[in-house]
Coordinates of C-alpha atoms and ligand atoms in Angstrom, one line a residue:
M1 CA 19.7 -2.6 19.8
E2 CA 20.9 -3.0 16.3
L3 CA 20.5 0.1 14.2
E4 CA 18.2 -1.5 11.6
S5 CA 15.8 -2.7 14.3
M6 CA 15.0 0.9 15.4
T7 CA 11.9 2.7 14.2
A8 CA 12.4 5.5 11.7
L9 CA 11.8 8.2 14.3
E10 CA 14.3 6.6 16.7
L11 CA 16.9 6.5 14.0
A12 CA 16.3 10.1 13.0
K13 CA 16.5 11.2 16.7
K14 CA 19.9 9.4 17.1
I15 CA 21.1 11.1 13.9
K16 CA 19.9 14.5 15.2
Q17 CA 21.7 13.9 18.5
R18 CA 24.8 12.9 16.5
Q19 CA 25.0 9.5 18.2
V20 CA 24.9 7.9 14.8
S21 CA 25.6 9.3 11.3
V22 CA 23.3 9.3 8.4
L23 CA 25.7 7.0 6.6
D24 CA 25.6 4.5 9.5
G25 CA 21.8 4.2 9.1
V26 CA 22.1 3.7 5.3
K27 CA 24.9 1.1 5.8
S28 CA 22.8 -0.8 8.3
V29 CA 19.9 -1.3 5.9
F30 CA 22.2 -2.4 3.1
A31 CA 24.0 -4.8 5.5
R32 CA 20.5 -6.3 6.2
I33 CA 19.6 -6.4 2.5
E34 CA 22.9 -8.3 1.9
K35 CA 21.9 -10.8 4.7
R36 CA 18.3 -11.4 3.8
E37 CA 17.3 -10.2 0.3
D38 CA 18.2 -13.5 -1.3
R39 CA 15.4 -15.1 0.7
V40 CA 12.9 -12.2 0.6
H41 CA 13.3 -10.5 -2.8
A42 CA 11.5 -7.4 -1.6
Y43 CA 13.4 -5.2 -4.1
L44 CA 13.5 -4.9 -7.8
D45 CA 16.4 -2.5 -7.7
T46 CA 18.6 -0.9 -5.0
Y47 CA 20.8 2.2 -5.2
R48 CA 23.6 1.6 -2.7
K49 CA 26.2 3.9 -4.3
E50 CA 23.9 6.9 -4.7
A51 CA 22.5 6.3 -1.2
Y52 CA 26.0 6.6 0.3
T53 CA 26.7 9.8 -1.6
R54 CA 23.3 11.2 -0.7
A55 CA 23.8 10.2 3.0
R56 CA 26.9 12.5 3.1
Q57 CA 24.9 15.4 1.6
V58 CA 22.1 14.9 4.0
E59 CA 24.6 14.8 6.9
K60 CA 25.8 18.2 5.9
G61 CA 22.2 19.4 5.3
I62 CA 21.2 18.4 8.8
A63 CA 24.2 20.1 10.3
D64 CA 23.6 23.4 8.4
G65 CA 19.8 23.4 9.1
T66 CA 18.6 22.5 5.5
Y67 CA 16.9 19.4 6.8
T68 CA 15.1 19.9 10.1
G69 CA 12.2 17.5 9.9
P70 CA 11.7 14.4 12.1
L71 CA 12.6 11.9 9.4
A72 CA 15.8 13.6 8.1
G73 CA 18.4 11.0 7.3
V74 CA 16.1 8.0 7.2
P75 CA 16.4 5.5 4.4
I76 CA 13.2 4.6 2.6
A77 CA 12.0 2.1 -0.1
V78 CA 9.6 3.1 -2.8
K79 CA 7.1 0.9 -4.7
D80 CA 8.1 0.4 -8.3
N81 CA 5.0 2.1 -9.7
I82 CA 6.2 5.5 -8.4
C83 CA 8.5 7.4 -10.8
I84 CA 12.0 8.4 -9.9
K85 CA 13.9 10.5 -12.4
G86 CA 16.5 8.4 -14.2
K87 CA 15.6 5.2 -12.4
T88 CA 13.8 2.3 -14.1
T89 CA 10.1 2.2 -13.1
T90 CA 8.7 -1.1 -14.2
C91 CA 5.4 -1.6 -12.3
A92 CA 6.7 -5.2 -12.2
S93 CA 5.7 -5.5 -15.8
R94 CA 7.6 -6.7 -18.9
I95 CA 6.0 -3.9 -20.8
L96 CA 7.8 -1.3 -18.7
E97 CA 10.9 -3.3 -18.1
N98 CA 13.2 -0.6 -19.5
F99 CA 11.1 2.5 -18.8
V100 CA 13.1 5.3 -17.3
P101 CA 11.0 8.4 -16.3
Q102 CA 12.2 11.9 -17.0
Y103 CA 10.8 13.2 -13.8
N104 CA 10.1 12.5 -10.1
A105 CA 6.7 11.7 -8.7
E106 CA 5.6 14.5 -6.4
V107 CA 6.0 12.2 -3.3
V108 CA 9.7 11.5 -4.3
D109 CA 10.4 15.3 -4.4
R110 CA 8.8 15.6 -1.0
L111 CA 11.0 12.7 0.4
E112 CA 14.0 14.5 -0.8
K113 CA 13.0 17.9 0.7
A114 CA 12.5 16.1 4.0
G115 CA 16.1 14.8 3.8
M116 CA 15.1 11.2 3.4
I117 CA 17.2 8.7 1.4
V118 CA 15.6 6.5 -1.3
I119 CA 17.4 3.2 -1.2
G120 CA 15.5 1.2 -3.9
K121 CA 12.4 0.2 -5.7
T122 CA 10.2 -2.6 -4.3
N123 CA 8.5 -5.5 -6.0
M124 CA 4.7 -5.5 -6.5
D125 CA 1.9 -7.2 -8.3
E126 CA 2.0 -6.2 -12.0
F127 CA 0.5 -2.7 -12.3
A128 CA -0.7 -3.2 -8.7
M129 CA -3.2 -5.8 -9.8
G130 CA -3.3 -8.6 -7.3
S131 CA -3.2 -9.5 -3.7
T132 CA 0.0 -11.6 -3.3
T133 CA 2.8 -10.0 -5.3
E134 CA 2.9 -13.2 -7.3
T135 CA 1.7 -11.4 -10.5
S136 CA 5.0 -9.6 -10.7
A137 CA 6.9 -10.4 -13.9
F138 CA 10.1 -10.4 -12.0
G139 CA 9.6 -13.1 -9.4
V140 CA 7.7 -13.5 -6.2
T141 CA 8.5 -11.8 -2.9
R142 CA 8.5 -14.0 0.2
N143 CA 6.9 -13.2 3.6
P144 CA 9.7 -12.6 6.1
W145 CA 7.7 -14.3 8.9
D146 CA 7.6 -17.5 6.8
P147 CA 9.3 -17.6 3.4
G148 CA 6.8 -20.3 2.2
H149 CA 4.1 -17.7 2.3
V150 CA 3.3 -14.6 0.2
P151 CA 3.7 -11.2 1.7
G152 CA 0.3 -10.1 0.4
G153 CA -0.1 -7.5 -2.3
S154 CA 0.1 -5.5 -4.3
S155 CA 2.6 -3.5 -2.1
G156 CA 4.2 -6.8 -1.0
G157 CA 7.7 -5.8 -1.7
S158 CA 7.4 -2.6 0.4
C159 CA 5.8 -4.4 3.4
A160 CA 8.3 -7.3 3.2
A161 CA 11.2 -4.8 3.1
V162 CA 10.0 -3.1 6.3
A163 CA 9.1 -6.4 8.0
A164 CA 12.6 -7.9 7.2
E165 CA 14.2 -4.6 8.4
E166 CA 15.6 -4.1 5.0
A167 CA 14.0 -0.6 5.1
F168 CA 13.0 1.7 7.9
L169 CA 10.0 2.9 6.0
A170 CA 8.4 2.4 2.6
L171 CA 5.9 3.9 0.2
G172 CA 3.1 1.8 -1.1
S173 CA 0.0 2.5 -3.2
D174 CA -3.5 1.4 -2.3
T175 CA -6.3 1.0 -4.9
G176 CA -8.4 -1.7 -3.1
G177 CA -6.3 -2.6 -0.1
S178 CA -2.7 -2.9 -1.4
I179 CA -1.2 -1.1 1.5
R180 CA -3.4 -2.4 4.3
Q181 CA -3.6 -6.1 3.3
P182 CA 0.2 -6.8 2.9
S183 CA 0.8 -4.7 6.0
S184 CA -1.5 -7.1 7.9
F185 CA 0.2 -10.2 6.3
C186 CA 3.7 -8.9 7.1
G187 CA 3.1 -7.6 10.7
V188 CA 3.8 -4.0 9.8
T189 CA 1.6 -0.8 9.9
G190 CA 0.3 0.7 6.7
L191 CA -2.0 3.7 6.0
K192 CA -4.2 4.5 3.0
P193 CA -4.9 8.3 3.2
T194 CA -8.2 10.1 2.2
Y195 CA -8.4 10.3 -1.5
G196 CA -6.7 13.5 -2.7
T197 CA -4.5 13.9 0.4
V198 CA -1.3 12.6 -1.3
S199 CA -0.5 13.6 -4.9
R200 CA -0.8 10.9 -7.5
Y201 CA 1.5 12.9 -9.9
G202 CA 4.1 10.3 -11.0
L203 CA 2.2 7.3 -9.7
V204 CA 1.6 5.0 -12.6
A205 CA -2.2 4.8 -12.7
Y206 CA -4.2 1.6 -12.1
A207 CA -7.7 2.9 -11.3
S208 CA -7.4 6.7 -11.0
S209 CA -10.5 7.3 -8.9
L210 CA -9.3 4.8 -6.2
D211 CA -5.4 5.1 -6.2
Q212 CA -3.6 6.7 -3.2
I213 CA 0.0 6.5 -2.2
G214 CA 0.6 5.9 1.5
P215 CA 3.2 5.2 4.2
I216 CA 4.2 1.7 5.5
G217 CA 6.3 1.5 8.7
K218 CA 7.1 -0.4 11.8
N219 CA 4.5 1.5 13.9
T220 CA 1.9 4.1 13.8
A221 CA 4.1 7.0 14.8
D222 CA 6.4 6.3 11.9
C223 CA 3.5 6.2 9.5
A224 CA 2.1 9.5 10.8
A225 CA 5.5 11.2 10.4
L226 CA 5.9 9.9 6.8
L227 CA 2.3 11.0 6.0
E228 CA 3.2 14.5 7.1
V229 CA 6.1 14.4 4.6
I230 CA 4.1 13.2 1.6
A231 CA 0.7 14.9 2.1
G232 CA -0.2 18.3 0.8
H233 CA -1.8 20.0 -2.2
D234 CA -0.1 19.6 -5.5
P235 CA -1.4 21.6 -8.5
K236 CA 0.0 18.9 -10.8
D237 CA -2.7 16.5 -9.7
S238 CA -6.2 17.8 -10.4
T239 CA -7.7 15.6 -7.7
S240 CA -5.3 16.9 -5.0
I241 CA -7.1 18.6 -2.1
K242 CA -6.0 21.7 -0.1
R243 CA -6.0 20.6 3.5
E244 CA -4.8 22.5 6.5
D245 CA -4.8 19.7 9.1
L246 CA -1.7 17.9 8.2
D247 CA 0.0 17.7 11.6
F248 CA -0.9 14.1 11.9
S249 CA 1.7 13.2 14.6
A250 CA 0.2 15.7 17.0
S251 CA -3.0 13.6 17.1
M252 CA -1.3 10.7 18.7
T253 CA -2.2 11.4 22.3
G254 CA -2.8 7.8 23.3
K255 CA -6.3 8.7 24.6
I256 CA -9.3 6.9 23.4
V257 CA -11.6 7.1 26.4
G258 CA -15.2 7.5 25.1
M259 CA -14.2 7.1 21.5
K260 CA -16.9 5.2 19.6
F261 CA -16.0 2.3 17.4
G262 CA -18.5 0.5 15.1
V263 CA -18.0 -3.1 13.8
P264 CA -20.1 -4.2 10.8
T265 CA -21.7 -7.6 11.8
E266 CA -21.6 -8.7 8.1
Y267 CA -17.8 -8.5 8.3
L268 CA -17.8 -11.3 10.9
A269 CA -19.9 -13.7 8.8
A270 CA -18.8 -16.8 7.0
G271 CA -15.5 -16.6 5.2
L272 CA -13.7 -15.1 8.1
N273 CA -11.0 -17.5 9.3
P274 CA -11.6 -18.3 13.0
E275 CA -8.1 -17.5 14.1
V276 CA -8.3 -14.1 12.5
K277 CA -11.7 -13.6 14.1
D278 CA -10.3 -14.5 17.5
A279 CA -7.5 -12.0 17.2
F280 CA -9.9 -9.4 16.0
M281 CA -12.2 -9.9 18.9
E282 CA -9.3 -9.9 21.3
A283 CA -8.3 -6.5 19.8
L284 CA -11.9 -5.2 20.5
K285 CA -11.4 -6.3 24.1
I286 CA -8.2 -4.3 24.4
L287 CA -9.9 -1.2 23.0
T288 CA -12.9 -1.6 25.4
Q289 CA -10.5 -2.0 28.4
M290 CA -8.8 1.2 27.4
G291 CA -12.2 3.0 27.8
A292 CA -13.4 3.0 24.2
I293 CA -17.0 2.1 23.3
V294 CA -17.3 -0.8 20.8
E295 CA -20.7 -1.5 19.1
F296 CA -21.9 -3.8 16.3
F297 CA -24.0 -2.5 13.5
S298 CA -25.3 -3.7 10.1
M299 CA -23.6 -2.8 6.8
K300 CA -26.1 -4.0 4.3
T301 CA -24.1 -3.2 1.2
T302 CA -21.3 -5.5 2.2
E303 CA -22.1 -8.2 -0.4
Y304 CA -21.9 -5.6 -3.2
M305 CA -18.5 -4.2 -2.3
I306 CA -16.4 -6.7 -4.2
P307 CA -18.4 -6.7 -7.5
A308 CA -18.7 -2.9 -7.5
Y309 CA -14.9 -2.5 -6.9
Y310 CA -13.8 -5.0 -9.5
I311 CA -16.1 -3.5 -12.2
I312 CA -15.0 0.1 -11.5
A313 CA -11.3 -0.8 -11.0
S314 CA -11.1 -2.9 -14.1
A315 CA -13.0 -0.3 -16.2
E316 CA -10.5 2.4 -15.2
A317 CA -7.6 0.1 -15.6
S318 CA -8.6 -0.9 -19.2
S319 CA -8.6 2.8 -20.1
N320 CA -5.4 3.7 -18.2
L321 CA -3.5 0.8 -19.8
E322 CA -4.4 1.8 -23.3
R323 CA -1.3 4.0 -23.4
F324 CA 1.0 0.9 -23.4
D325 CA 0.8 0.2 -27.1
G326 CA 4.4 -0.1 -28.1
V327 CA 4.5 3.3 -29.7
K328 CA 5.1 5.9 -27.1
Y329 CA 7.2 4.1 -24.6
G330 CA 7.9 0.7 -23.0
Y331 CA 8.3 -2.6 -24.7
R332 CA 7.6 -3.1 -28.4
A333 CA 7.4 -6.6 -30.0
T334 CA 10.2 -7.1 -32.5
D335 CA 8.4 -9.4 -35.1
Y336 CA 5.2 -8.0 -36.5
E337 CA 3.3 -7.3 -39.7
G338 CA 1.8 -3.9 -39.8
L339 CA 0.5 -1.5 -37.0
H340 CA -2.3 -3.6 -35.6
D341 CA -0.2 -6.7 -35.4
M342 CA 2.5 -4.6 -33.6
Y343 CA -0.1 -3.5 -31.0
R344 CA -1.4 -7.0 -30.6
R345 CA 2.0 -8.7 -30.2
T346 CA 3.4 -6.0 -27.9
R347 CA 0.5 -6.2 -25.5
T348 CA 0.3 -10.0 -25.7
Q349 CA 3.9 -10.3 -24.8
G350 CA 4.2 -7.3 -22.5
F351 CA 1.3 -7.9 -20.1
G352 CA 0.8 -10.8 -17.7
E353 CA -2.3 -12.8 -17.4
E354 CA -3.9 -11.0 -14.5
V355 CA -3.5 -7.6 -16.2
K356 CA -5.0 -9.0 -19.4
R357 CA -7.9 -10.4 -17.4
R358 CA -8.6 -6.9 -16.0
I359 CA -8.3 -5.2 -19.4
M360 CA -10.8 -7.6 -20.9
L361 CA -13.2 -7.3 -18.0
G362 CA -12.9 -3.5 -18.0
S363 CA -13.4 -3.2 -21.8
F364 CA -16.4 -5.5 -21.5
V365 CA -18.2 -3.5 -18.8
L366 CA -17.5 -0.2 -20.6
S367 CA -18.7 -1.5 -24.0
S368 CA -21.9 0.2 -25.3
G369 CA -24.2 -2.8 -24.9
Y370 CA -23.1 -3.5 -21.3
Y371 CA -22.2 -0.1 -19.9
D372 CA -25.6 0.5 -18.2
A373 CA -25.9 -3.1 -16.9
Y374 CA -22.5 -3.2 -15.3
Y375 CA -20.4 0.0 -15.1
L376 CA -23.3 2.4 -14.4
K377 CA -24.8 -0.1 -11.9
A378 CA -21.4 -0.3 -10.2
L379 CA -21.2 3.4 -9.9
R380 CA -24.8 3.5 -8.4
T381 CA -23.8 0.8 -6.0
K382 CA -20.7 2.8 -5.0
A383 CA -23.0 5.7 -4.1
L384 CA -25.1 3.4 -1.9
I385 CA -22.0 2.1 -0.1
K386 CA -20.8 5.6 0.5
R387 CA -24.2 6.5 1.9
E388 CA -24.0 3.6 4.3
F389 CA -20.6 4.7 5.5
D390 CA -21.8 8.3 5.9
Q391 CA -24.6 7.0 8.1
A392 CA -22.2 4.9 10.1
F393 CA -19.9 7.9 10.7
E394 CA -22.8 9.8 12.2
K395 CA -22.7 7.3 15.0
Y396 CA -19.1 6.2 15.2
D397 CA -15.6 7.8 15.2
V398 CA -13.9 4.8 13.7
I399 CA -15.1 1.6 11.9
L400 CA -13.2 -1.5 12.7
A401 CA -12.7 -4.5 10.5
P402 CA -10.1 -7.2 10.0
A403 CA -7.7 -6.2 7.2
A404 CA -8.1 -9.6 5.4
P405 CA -10.2 -12.7 6.0
Y406 CA -7.2 -14.9 6.4
T407 CA -3.5 -14.8 7.1
A408 CA -0.8 -14.9 4.3
P409 CA -1.6 -17.8 1.9
E410 CA 1.1 -20.2 0.9
L411 CA 3.1 -19.3 -2.2
G412 CA 1.6 -20.6 -5.4
K413 CA -1.9 -21.2 -4.0
S414 CA -3.8 -18.0 -4.9
L415 CA -3.5 -17.4 -8.7
Q416 CA -5.3 -20.6 -9.9
D417 CA -8.6 -19.2 -8.6
P418 CA -8.7 -15.4 -9.3
L419 CA -12.3 -15.1 -8.1
A420 CA -11.5 -16.6 -4.7
M421 CA -8.5 -14.2 -4.5
Y422 CA -10.7 -11.2 -5.3
L423 CA -13.0 -12.2 -2.4
G424 CA -10.1 -11.8 -0.1
D425 CA -10.3 -8.0 -0.6
I426 CA -13.7 -7.9 1.1
Y427 CA -12.7 -5.7 4.0
T428 CA -10.5 -3.2 2.1
V429 CA -12.1 -2.2 -1.2
A430 CA -15.0 -0.1 0.2
V431 CA -12.5 2.3 1.8
N432 CA -11.2 3.1 -1.7
L433 CA -14.7 3.3 -3.3
C434 CA -15.6 5.9 -0.7
G435 CA -12.3 7.7 -0.6
L436 CA -11.9 7.0 3.1
P437 CA -8.7 6.7 5.2
G438 CA -7.8 3.4 6.6
I439 CA -4.9 1.9 8.6
S440 CA -3.9 -1.7 9.4
V441 CA -2.1 -2.4 12.7
P442 CA -0.8 -5.8 13.8
C443 CA -3.1 -7.3 16.4
G444 CA -2.2 -10.9 16.7
K445 CA -0.8 -14.1 15.1
D446 CA -2.3 -17.3 13.9
E447 CA -1.2 -20.8 15.1
S448 CA 1.8 -20.9 12.8
G449 CA 2.9 -17.4 13.9
L450 CA 1.7 -15.5 10.8
P451 CA 0.6 -11.9 11.6
I452 CA -2.9 -10.6 11.7
G453 CA -3.9 -7.0 11.3
I454 CA -6.9 -4.9 12.5
Q455 CA -8.1 -2.2 10.2
M456 CA -9.3 1.1 11.5
I457 CA -11.4 3.2 9.0
G458 CA -12.1 6.8 9.4
D459 CA -14.5 9.3 7.7
C460 CA -12.9 11.4 5.0
F461 CA -10.2 13.7 6.3
Q462 CA -10.2 11.9 9.7
E463 CA -6.7 10.4 9.5
K464 CA -6.1 11.9 12.9
K465 CA -8.8 9.9 14.5
I466 CA -7.6 6.6 13.1
L467 CA -4.0 7.4 14.0
R468 CA -5.0 8.3 17.5
A469 CA -6.9 5.0 17.8
A470 CA -4.2 3.0 16.2
G471 CA -1.4 4.5 18.4
A472 CA -3.4 3.9 21.5
F473 CA -4.2 0.3 20.5
E474 CA -0.5 -0.3 19.9
K475 CA 0.2 0.7 23.5
G476 CA -2.6 -1.5 24.8
R477 CA -1.4 -4.4 22.7
G478 CA 2.3 -4.2 23.7
D479 CA 5.3 -5.2 21.7
F480 CA 4.4 -7.2 18.6
G481 CA 7.8 -8.6 17.8
T482 CA 9.6 -8.8 14.5
A483 CA 10.1 -11.5 11.9
K484 CA 13.0 -13.6 13.1
M485 CA 14.5 -14.9 9.9
G486 CA 16.8 -17.8 10.6
G487 CA 19.9 -18.3 8.5
D488 CA 21.0 -14.7 7.9
R489 CA 24.1 -14.5 5.8
G490 CA 27.4 -13.3 7.2
Ligands
LIG501 N1 -6.2 -6.7 -4.7 C1 -6.8 -5.6 -5.2 C2 -6.7 -5.7 -6.8 O1 -6.1 -6.6 -7.2 C3 -6.2 -4.3 -4.7 C4 -5.0 -3.9 -5.4 C5 -4.5 -2.5 -5.0 O2 -4.9 -2.0 -4.0 N2 -3.6 -2.0 -5.8 O3 -7.3 -4.9 -7.5

């Protein structure tokens, strides 16, 4: 097997046994980047030279016992809304095109302590707003399974990098599905942790009450191992939680006999593509054959999930994005008359259309005449949705859903109709509104060979249950295969 086709844990094991060097692993991903990146455009920036230098340090660190963890020596890609000291962090926006943070995000410090090697920053929807990675100000990312299609979003660059084997692992962020949906479209595995499990310090905020950073990998075991690296209390993030049960890998016993899974019937209604539905039903069959109990139940708040999410997310976004005013940092318009004109021109030129739409929507729902009618109502709706999930988790260990109602759309087809695009988030947003953990695992392919993912949702702090279920499902499913991109360079 070629090095870059190994999982992260396999590579780390080979490194530990000294069958390959850390530098070999790093070189292998850069060779792959060289071959494929012109067609994928997963990255906004790569750090080849630094990665080589760091590989030599890590090699020594492993030998002298500084780095003992299971992912030591593994190259990783980081979404470009996560700060790395001294490295441009753009959020795929013109307004931050030249922004260089003075500090590392907490997760980046943790990657370093684990002996991992950051190899670059990945493309994304501007400020993580979008579902296709097409709202990036720096060009689209293509789906490695079919370059005529989007990789999903907003963590499309991270998922495409892993799918194209241009990275062994990646970090994404998920506010309303941005890890799970692109993982599903790219045939990789992605986990959104319980809110507060991973520090948001150094993650550029989109909607602070919903944002979580999470792992994206080739399989469940790699995601569990990376979650162990990044999870943990951080006093720098006031919403960070003190948790003891962070030994996620230990939960992957492969046993799901007697485990209870619930499927909301509303999720299978109109709007779900029949091929996705078939693959999803097939996955339920596999789980049942493995001894799990699968039942259907009604989730009455389903139709309110999208409106509640888009009101709350836009409201928080409009407030969070106030800071990009051309004064403190980021882009400033060059031609202006007076302060207000400077603000106006800076923001007009610096933000893309989708971001402006969210800012306007958010400012509207928060304005004094409409606050009660929209924002407050959305918060109340969120409480009702949470109550329904609480009731469901009294009966079920895990809730199952497709990750998205369809497979990866063709490039250029989604942005003309933003409302239709928002509806595509139907299965993912409630997880963020309720702070729950969710994972997407590949479960099938459509007629043209594009991947389909099944989503497993757990109650708060039950990552172990969804990892156990996902790991077992993976075994039952068998090998999923990888994106065979024809025409590699060299
Ligand atoms: N597609 C959703 C949105 O545009 C989710 C994005 C995300 O999770 N960052 O808001």
